[in-house]
Each structure stands twice: as structure tokens, then as C-alpha cells.
Coordinates of C-alpha atoms in Angstrom, one line a residue:
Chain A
X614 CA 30.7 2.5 82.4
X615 CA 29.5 -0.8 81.1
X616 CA 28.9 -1.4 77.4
X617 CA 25.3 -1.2 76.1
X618 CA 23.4 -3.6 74.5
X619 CA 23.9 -1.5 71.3
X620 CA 27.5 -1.2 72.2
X621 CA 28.1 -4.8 72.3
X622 CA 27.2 -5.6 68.8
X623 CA 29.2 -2.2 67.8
X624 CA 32.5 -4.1 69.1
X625 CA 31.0 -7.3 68.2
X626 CA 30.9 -6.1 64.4
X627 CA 33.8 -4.2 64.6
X628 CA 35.7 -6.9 65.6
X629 CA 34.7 -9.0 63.3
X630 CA 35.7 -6.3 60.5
X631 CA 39.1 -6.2 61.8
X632 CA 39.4 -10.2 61.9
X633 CA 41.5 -10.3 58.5
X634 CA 44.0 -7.7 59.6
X635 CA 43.9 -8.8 63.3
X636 CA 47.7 -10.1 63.8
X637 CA 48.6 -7.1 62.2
X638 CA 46.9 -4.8 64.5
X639 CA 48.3 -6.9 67.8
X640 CA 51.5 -7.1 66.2
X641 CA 51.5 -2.8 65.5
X642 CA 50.3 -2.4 69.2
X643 CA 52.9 -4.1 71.0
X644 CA 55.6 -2.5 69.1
X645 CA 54.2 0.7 69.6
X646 CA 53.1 0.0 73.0
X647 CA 57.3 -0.3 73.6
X648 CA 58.1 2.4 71.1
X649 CA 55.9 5.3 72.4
X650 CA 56.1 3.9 76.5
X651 CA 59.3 2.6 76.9
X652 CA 59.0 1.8 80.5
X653 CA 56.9 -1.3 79.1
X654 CA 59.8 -2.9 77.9
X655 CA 60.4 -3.5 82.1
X656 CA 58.2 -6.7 81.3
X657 CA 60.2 -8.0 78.6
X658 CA 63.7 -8.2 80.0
X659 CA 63.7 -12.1 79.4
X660 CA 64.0 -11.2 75.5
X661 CA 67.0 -10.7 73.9
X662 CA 65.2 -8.4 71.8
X663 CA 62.5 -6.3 73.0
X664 CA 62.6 -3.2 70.3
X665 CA 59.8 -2.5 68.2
X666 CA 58.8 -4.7 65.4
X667 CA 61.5 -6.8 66.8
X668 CA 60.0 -10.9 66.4
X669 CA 59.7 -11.8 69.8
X670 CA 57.4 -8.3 69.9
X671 CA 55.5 -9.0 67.4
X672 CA 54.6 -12.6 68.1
X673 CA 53.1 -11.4 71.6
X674 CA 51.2 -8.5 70.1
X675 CA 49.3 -11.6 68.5
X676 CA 49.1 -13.7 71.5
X677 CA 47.3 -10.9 73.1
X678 CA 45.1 -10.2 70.4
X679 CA 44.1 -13.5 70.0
X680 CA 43.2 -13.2 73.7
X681 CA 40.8 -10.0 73.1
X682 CA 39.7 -11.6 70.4
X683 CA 38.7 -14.4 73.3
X684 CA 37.3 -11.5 75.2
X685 CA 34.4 -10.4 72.4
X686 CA 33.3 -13.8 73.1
X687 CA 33.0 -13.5 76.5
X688 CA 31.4 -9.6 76.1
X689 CA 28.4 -10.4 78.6
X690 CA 30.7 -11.7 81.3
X691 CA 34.4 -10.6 81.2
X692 CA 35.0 -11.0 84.9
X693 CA 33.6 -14.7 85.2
X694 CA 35.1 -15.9 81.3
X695 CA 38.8 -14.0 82.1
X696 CA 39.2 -16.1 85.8
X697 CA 42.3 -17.5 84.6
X698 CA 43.6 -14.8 82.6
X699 CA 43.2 -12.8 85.2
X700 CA 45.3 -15.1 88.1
X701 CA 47.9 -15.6 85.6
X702 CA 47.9 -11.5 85.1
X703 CA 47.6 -11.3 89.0
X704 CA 50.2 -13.8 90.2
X705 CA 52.6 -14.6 87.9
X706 CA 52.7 -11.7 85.5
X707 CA 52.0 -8.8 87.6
X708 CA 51.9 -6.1 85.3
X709 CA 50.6 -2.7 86.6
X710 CA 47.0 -2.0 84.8
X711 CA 48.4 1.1 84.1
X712 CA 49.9 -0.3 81.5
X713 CA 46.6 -2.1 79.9
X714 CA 45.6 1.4 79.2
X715 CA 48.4 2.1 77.5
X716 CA 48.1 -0.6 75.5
X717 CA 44.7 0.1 74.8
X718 CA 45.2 3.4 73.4
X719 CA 47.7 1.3 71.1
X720 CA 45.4 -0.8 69.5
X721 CA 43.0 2.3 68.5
X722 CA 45.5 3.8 67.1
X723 CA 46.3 0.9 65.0
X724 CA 42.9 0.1 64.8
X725 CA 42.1 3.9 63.3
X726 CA 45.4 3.4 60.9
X727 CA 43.8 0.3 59.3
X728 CA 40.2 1.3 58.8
X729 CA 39.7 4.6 59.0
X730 CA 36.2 5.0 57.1
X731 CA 34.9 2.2 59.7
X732 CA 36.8 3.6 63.1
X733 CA 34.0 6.4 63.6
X734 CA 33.8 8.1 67.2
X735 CA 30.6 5.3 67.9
X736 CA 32.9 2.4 67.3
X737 CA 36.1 4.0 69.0
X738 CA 33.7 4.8 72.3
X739 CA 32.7 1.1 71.8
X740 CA 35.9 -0.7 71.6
X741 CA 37.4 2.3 74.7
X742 CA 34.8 1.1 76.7
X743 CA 35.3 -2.5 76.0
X744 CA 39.3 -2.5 76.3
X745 CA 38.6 -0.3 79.6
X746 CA 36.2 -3.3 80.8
X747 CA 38.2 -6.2 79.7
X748 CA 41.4 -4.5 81.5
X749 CA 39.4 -4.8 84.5
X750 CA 38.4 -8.1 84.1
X751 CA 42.6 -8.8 83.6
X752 CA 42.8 -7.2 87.2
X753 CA 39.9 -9.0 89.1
X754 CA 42.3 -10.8 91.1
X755 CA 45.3 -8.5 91.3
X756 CA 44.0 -7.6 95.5
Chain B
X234 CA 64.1 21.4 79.2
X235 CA 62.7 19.1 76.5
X236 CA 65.8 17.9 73.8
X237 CA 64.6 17.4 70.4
X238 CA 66.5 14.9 67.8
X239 CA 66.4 16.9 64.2
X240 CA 64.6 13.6 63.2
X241 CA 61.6 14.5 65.7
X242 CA 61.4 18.0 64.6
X243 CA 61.1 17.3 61.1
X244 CA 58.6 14.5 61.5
X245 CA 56.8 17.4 63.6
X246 CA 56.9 20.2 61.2
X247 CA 56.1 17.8 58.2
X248 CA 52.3 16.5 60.0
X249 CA 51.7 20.3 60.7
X250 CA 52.5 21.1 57.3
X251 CA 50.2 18.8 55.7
X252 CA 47.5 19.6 58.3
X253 CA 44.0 20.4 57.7
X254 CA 43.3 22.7 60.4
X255 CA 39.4 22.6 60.3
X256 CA 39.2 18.8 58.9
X257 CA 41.6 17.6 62.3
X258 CA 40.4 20.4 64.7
X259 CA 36.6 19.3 64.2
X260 CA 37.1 16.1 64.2
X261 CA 39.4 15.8 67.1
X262 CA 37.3 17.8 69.4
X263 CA 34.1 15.8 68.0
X264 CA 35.4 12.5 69.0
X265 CA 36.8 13.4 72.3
X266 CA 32.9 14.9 73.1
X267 CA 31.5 11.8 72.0
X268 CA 34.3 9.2 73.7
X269 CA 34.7 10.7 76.5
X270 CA 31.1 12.4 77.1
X271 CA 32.2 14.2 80.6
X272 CA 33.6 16.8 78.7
X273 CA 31.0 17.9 77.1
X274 CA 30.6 19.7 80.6
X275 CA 32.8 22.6 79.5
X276 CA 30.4 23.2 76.5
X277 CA 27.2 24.6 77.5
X278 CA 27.1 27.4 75.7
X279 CA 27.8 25.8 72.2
X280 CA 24.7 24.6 71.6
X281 CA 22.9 21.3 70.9
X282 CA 25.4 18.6 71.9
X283 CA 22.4 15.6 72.3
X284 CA 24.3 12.8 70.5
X285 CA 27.2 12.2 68.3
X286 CA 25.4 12.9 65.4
X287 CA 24.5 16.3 66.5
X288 CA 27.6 17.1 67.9
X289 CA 29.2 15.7 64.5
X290 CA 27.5 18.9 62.7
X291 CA 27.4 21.5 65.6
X292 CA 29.5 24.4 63.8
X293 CA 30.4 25.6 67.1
X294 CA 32.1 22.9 67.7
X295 CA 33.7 22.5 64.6
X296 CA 34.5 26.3 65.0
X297 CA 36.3 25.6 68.3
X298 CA 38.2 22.3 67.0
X299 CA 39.9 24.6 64.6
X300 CA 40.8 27.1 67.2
X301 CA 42.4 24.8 69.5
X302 CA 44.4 23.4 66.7
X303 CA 45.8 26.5 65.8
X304 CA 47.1 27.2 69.3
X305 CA 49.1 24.0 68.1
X306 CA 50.8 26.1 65.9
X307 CA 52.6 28.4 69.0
X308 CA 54.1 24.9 70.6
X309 CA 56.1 24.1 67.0
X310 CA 57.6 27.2 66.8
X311 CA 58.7 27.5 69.9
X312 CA 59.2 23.9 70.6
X313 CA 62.1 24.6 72.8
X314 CA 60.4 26.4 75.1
X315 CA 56.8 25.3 75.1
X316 CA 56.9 25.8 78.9
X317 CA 57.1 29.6 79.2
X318 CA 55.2 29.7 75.6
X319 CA 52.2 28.2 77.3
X320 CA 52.4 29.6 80.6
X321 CA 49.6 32.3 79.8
X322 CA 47.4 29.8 77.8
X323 CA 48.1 27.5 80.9
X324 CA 46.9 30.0 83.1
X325 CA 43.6 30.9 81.4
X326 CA 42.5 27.3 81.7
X327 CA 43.0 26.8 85.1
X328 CA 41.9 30.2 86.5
X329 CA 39.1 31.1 83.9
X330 CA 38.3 28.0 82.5
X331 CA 38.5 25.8 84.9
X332 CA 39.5 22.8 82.7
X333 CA 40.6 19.5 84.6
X334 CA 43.9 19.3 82.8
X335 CA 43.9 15.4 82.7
X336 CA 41.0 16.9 79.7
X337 CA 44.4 18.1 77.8
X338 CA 45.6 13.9 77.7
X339 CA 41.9 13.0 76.7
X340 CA 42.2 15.7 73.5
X341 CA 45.9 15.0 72.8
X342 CA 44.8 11.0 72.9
X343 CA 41.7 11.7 70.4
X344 CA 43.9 14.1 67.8
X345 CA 46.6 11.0 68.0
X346 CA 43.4 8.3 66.4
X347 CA 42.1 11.1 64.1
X348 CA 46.0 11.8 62.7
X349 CA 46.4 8.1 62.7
X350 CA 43.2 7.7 60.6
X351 CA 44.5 10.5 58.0
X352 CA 48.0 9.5 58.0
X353 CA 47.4 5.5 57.5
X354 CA 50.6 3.9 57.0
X355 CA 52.8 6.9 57.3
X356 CA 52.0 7.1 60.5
X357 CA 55.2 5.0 61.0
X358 CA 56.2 3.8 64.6
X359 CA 58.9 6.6 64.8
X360 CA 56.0 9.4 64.0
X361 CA 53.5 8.6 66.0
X362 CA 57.0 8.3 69.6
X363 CA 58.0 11.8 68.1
X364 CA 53.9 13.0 67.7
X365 CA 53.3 11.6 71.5
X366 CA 56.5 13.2 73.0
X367 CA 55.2 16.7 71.7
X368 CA 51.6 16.2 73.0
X369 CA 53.1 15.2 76.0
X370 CA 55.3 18.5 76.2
X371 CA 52.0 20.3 75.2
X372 CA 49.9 19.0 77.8
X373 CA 52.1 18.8 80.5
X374 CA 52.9 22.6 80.0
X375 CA 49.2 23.6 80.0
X376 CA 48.8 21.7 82.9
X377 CA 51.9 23.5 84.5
X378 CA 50.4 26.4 86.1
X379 CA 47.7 25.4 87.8
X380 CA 47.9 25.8 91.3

């Protein structure tokens, strides 16, 4: 399921779009990301505060959009730009990928919150297919 | 069985309230056709389905988004006891229909952005946990019954 030349400039624009309201977005995700799947919140145990819209939440839903963000650079070759990424994701971090789907889901919701008219099915298959990629990029080096 | 806070049912009842039935249905079922194209496969007979922009103004489609929405309606008023309530409906997609029920998680996901989309901002943190944990009841009790 690889993006499409077509596709590529979708998420490219897309992105670009979203770039004003981006922290907001990351910040929304992760806090519903914990909200909706508690079970994430496993990861976070080292917070004193891991509730949604809690600061320490928040500040890592930018981290990580700030590192998708990364990834639309990188669109032609997520497995070879996300190396690093993906041995921190592998070998420290170990987080299951189920959970990058879940995530995903959260940042097209938020996504669809904050711009409706410009969130049409073409740009939501788009941005699915490139979360879907870039979450297997993450776990390249998992096994 | 499923426990419901009075906070969950009343963020429930208040987006069915304020739906648009044929605006939410045709759109939901329209975007989970054109995002997740594999399930377009239990849609042959309803017509030209070529490219999102067809399947945007199939009224078949739209026709069907509507109906599935409505069947919505039997989960929120008997929300605690969706189970049995969907054991038929359960039934009919897994012995007539033949529906992979991981389908039911793709629909329920695609309703969840096109609600999002209406709602905007009031589709608060604690709505859209209440809105999932329904869905979830939903589409784990049409997946029930399949054997």
C-alpha cells in the first residue's frame, strides 16, 4: 500500500496546511491517544502526570509531531531517513506498533476537527496511508 | 455487561439528537469506500463505484449510509443491552452477508472523522472516549455471533 506519486503531494500539501495549527494537533492526539486507549498510558509511568491535556502530555504530542512533520520530508524513503528513529523505537522504547495505529487514528481525528472543508476522503486516504507507512518505517528494526 | 456513567449517556443521546442522518450516513459510508477501497467488495450491486468522486454522488450509496445510521438508533435505546439487541443484525452479517467484522472498526473509525469534522471543537476529549466506548459496544456486538 505505498503512497502514489499523486498521493505524496496530497500529504505534502496537506501538511503544509496544517503547519500553523500543527502543536495543536500533536498536542490533541496524545491526549486523546491516552483518553480514548488508556492502556497507552503503560508507556508513560515515568510521569507524574500522564492524563489528558495534562503538560507533560501535551509537550510529547509536539515532540512527535514535530517528528512526522520530519517524516513528510523524508516521504520518498521512510525506511532509510527514520534508521534512528526507528532503533531508538526498537531498543529503547519498545512500544508495540499497535499502538502507532492508534495514534494514527488520533491525529485524523484531530486533523478532521481542525479543518474540516480541507480533510476530504482523498487527503484522509493520503495521510492513512502515509501514517500507516511511516509506522512501519518506526518498526524497521523492532525483529 | 457494559456500565454507562449518566455523563456518557447524555453526551451519547445529545450527538444522536443533533444528527443528520443522510448528511453523516453518506458521508461515513463514502469515506470508508474511498479509504479503505477493499470494501467496496461488498458493493457490487450499487452501482458505479470507479473513483471517489463517483462514489461521492452514487445515491445508492448515500441511500445505504442513511440506513446503516439508523440501525444506530436501536444501540441508544437499548444501550444496556446492545448485545442481545444486535444479535439478529449480528447474525445477518455473518450468515447472509458475509461481512468481515473487522469492516464494522473500519465504519465505526470513518463515522468517528466525519462527527469530528461536524462537531469541531465540541467534540471535546470526553465525547469523542464516551463516542468510542459505544462504537466499540456496537461493533463488538455485531461481531458477536459469528461463528
Amino acid at each position: 500500500m505505498s503512497l502514489s506519486s499523486k498521493q505524496k503531494a496530497t500529504v505534502k500539501d496537506f501538511f503544509s496546511k496544517m503547519s500553523t495549527r500543527s502543536d495543536d494537533i500533536g498536542a490533541e492526539a496524545l491526549s486523546r491517544l491516552v483518553a480514548v486507549y488508556p492502556q497507552t498510558k503503560s508507556y508513560f509511568s515515568h510521569w507524574k502526570d500522564a492524563s489528558p491535556g495534562s503538560a507533560p502530555v501535551r509537550k510529547h504530542g509536539i515532540t512527535i509531531m514535530g517528528g512526522v512533520y520530519d517524516a513528510v520530508g523524508k516521504i520518498d524513503d521512510l525506511k532509510g531517513g527514520l534508521l534512528s528513529l526507528s532503533e531508538l523505537h526498537a531498543f529503547m522504547l519498545r512500544i508495540d506498533p499497535v499502538n502507532f495505529k492508534l495514534l494514527a487514528h488520533c491525529m485524523l481525528v484531530c486533523m478532521s476537527m481542525i479543518f474540516p472543508e480541507e480533510f476530504t476522503p482523498q487527503v484522509h486516504v493520503a495521510v492513512d496511508k502515509f501514517l500507516a507507512q511511516l509506522a512501519l518505517a518506526l518498526a524497521e528494526k523492532y525483529r | 455487561m457494559v456500565e454507562w456513567t449518566d455523563s456518557e449517556r447524555a453526551i451519547i443521546t445529545s450527538i444522536f439528537s443533533n444528527l443528520d442522518y443522510e448528511e453523516i450516513g453518506r458521508k461515513s459510508l463514502c469515506r470508508c469506500l474511498i479509504v479503505y477501497p477493499w470494501t467496496q467488495r461488498y458493493f457490487g450491486g450499487f452501482g458505479n463505484l470507479y473513483n471517489a468522486e463517483t462514489i461521492l454522488c452514487n445515491p445508492l450509496i448515500a441511500a445505504h449510509g442513511t440506513k446503516i445510521l439508523h440501525g444506530l438508533d436501536r444501540a441508544l435505546k437499548n444501550m444496556d443491552d446492545i448485545k442481545n439487541t444486535y444479535a439478529e443484525l449480528s447474525l445477518l452479517h455473518s450468515d447472509k452477508l458475509h461481512v468481515d467484522p473487522d469492516n464494522f472498526r473500519l465504519l465505526a473509525d470513518c463515522l468517528t472523522v466525519v462527527i469530528a469534522a461536524k462537531m469541531g471543537p465540541a467534540f471535546t476529549v470526553d465525547t469523542q472516549v464516551a463516542w468510542q466506548k459505544f462504537l466499540s459496544v456496537v461493533v463488538s456486538a455485531l461481531g458477536r455471533q459469528y461463528h
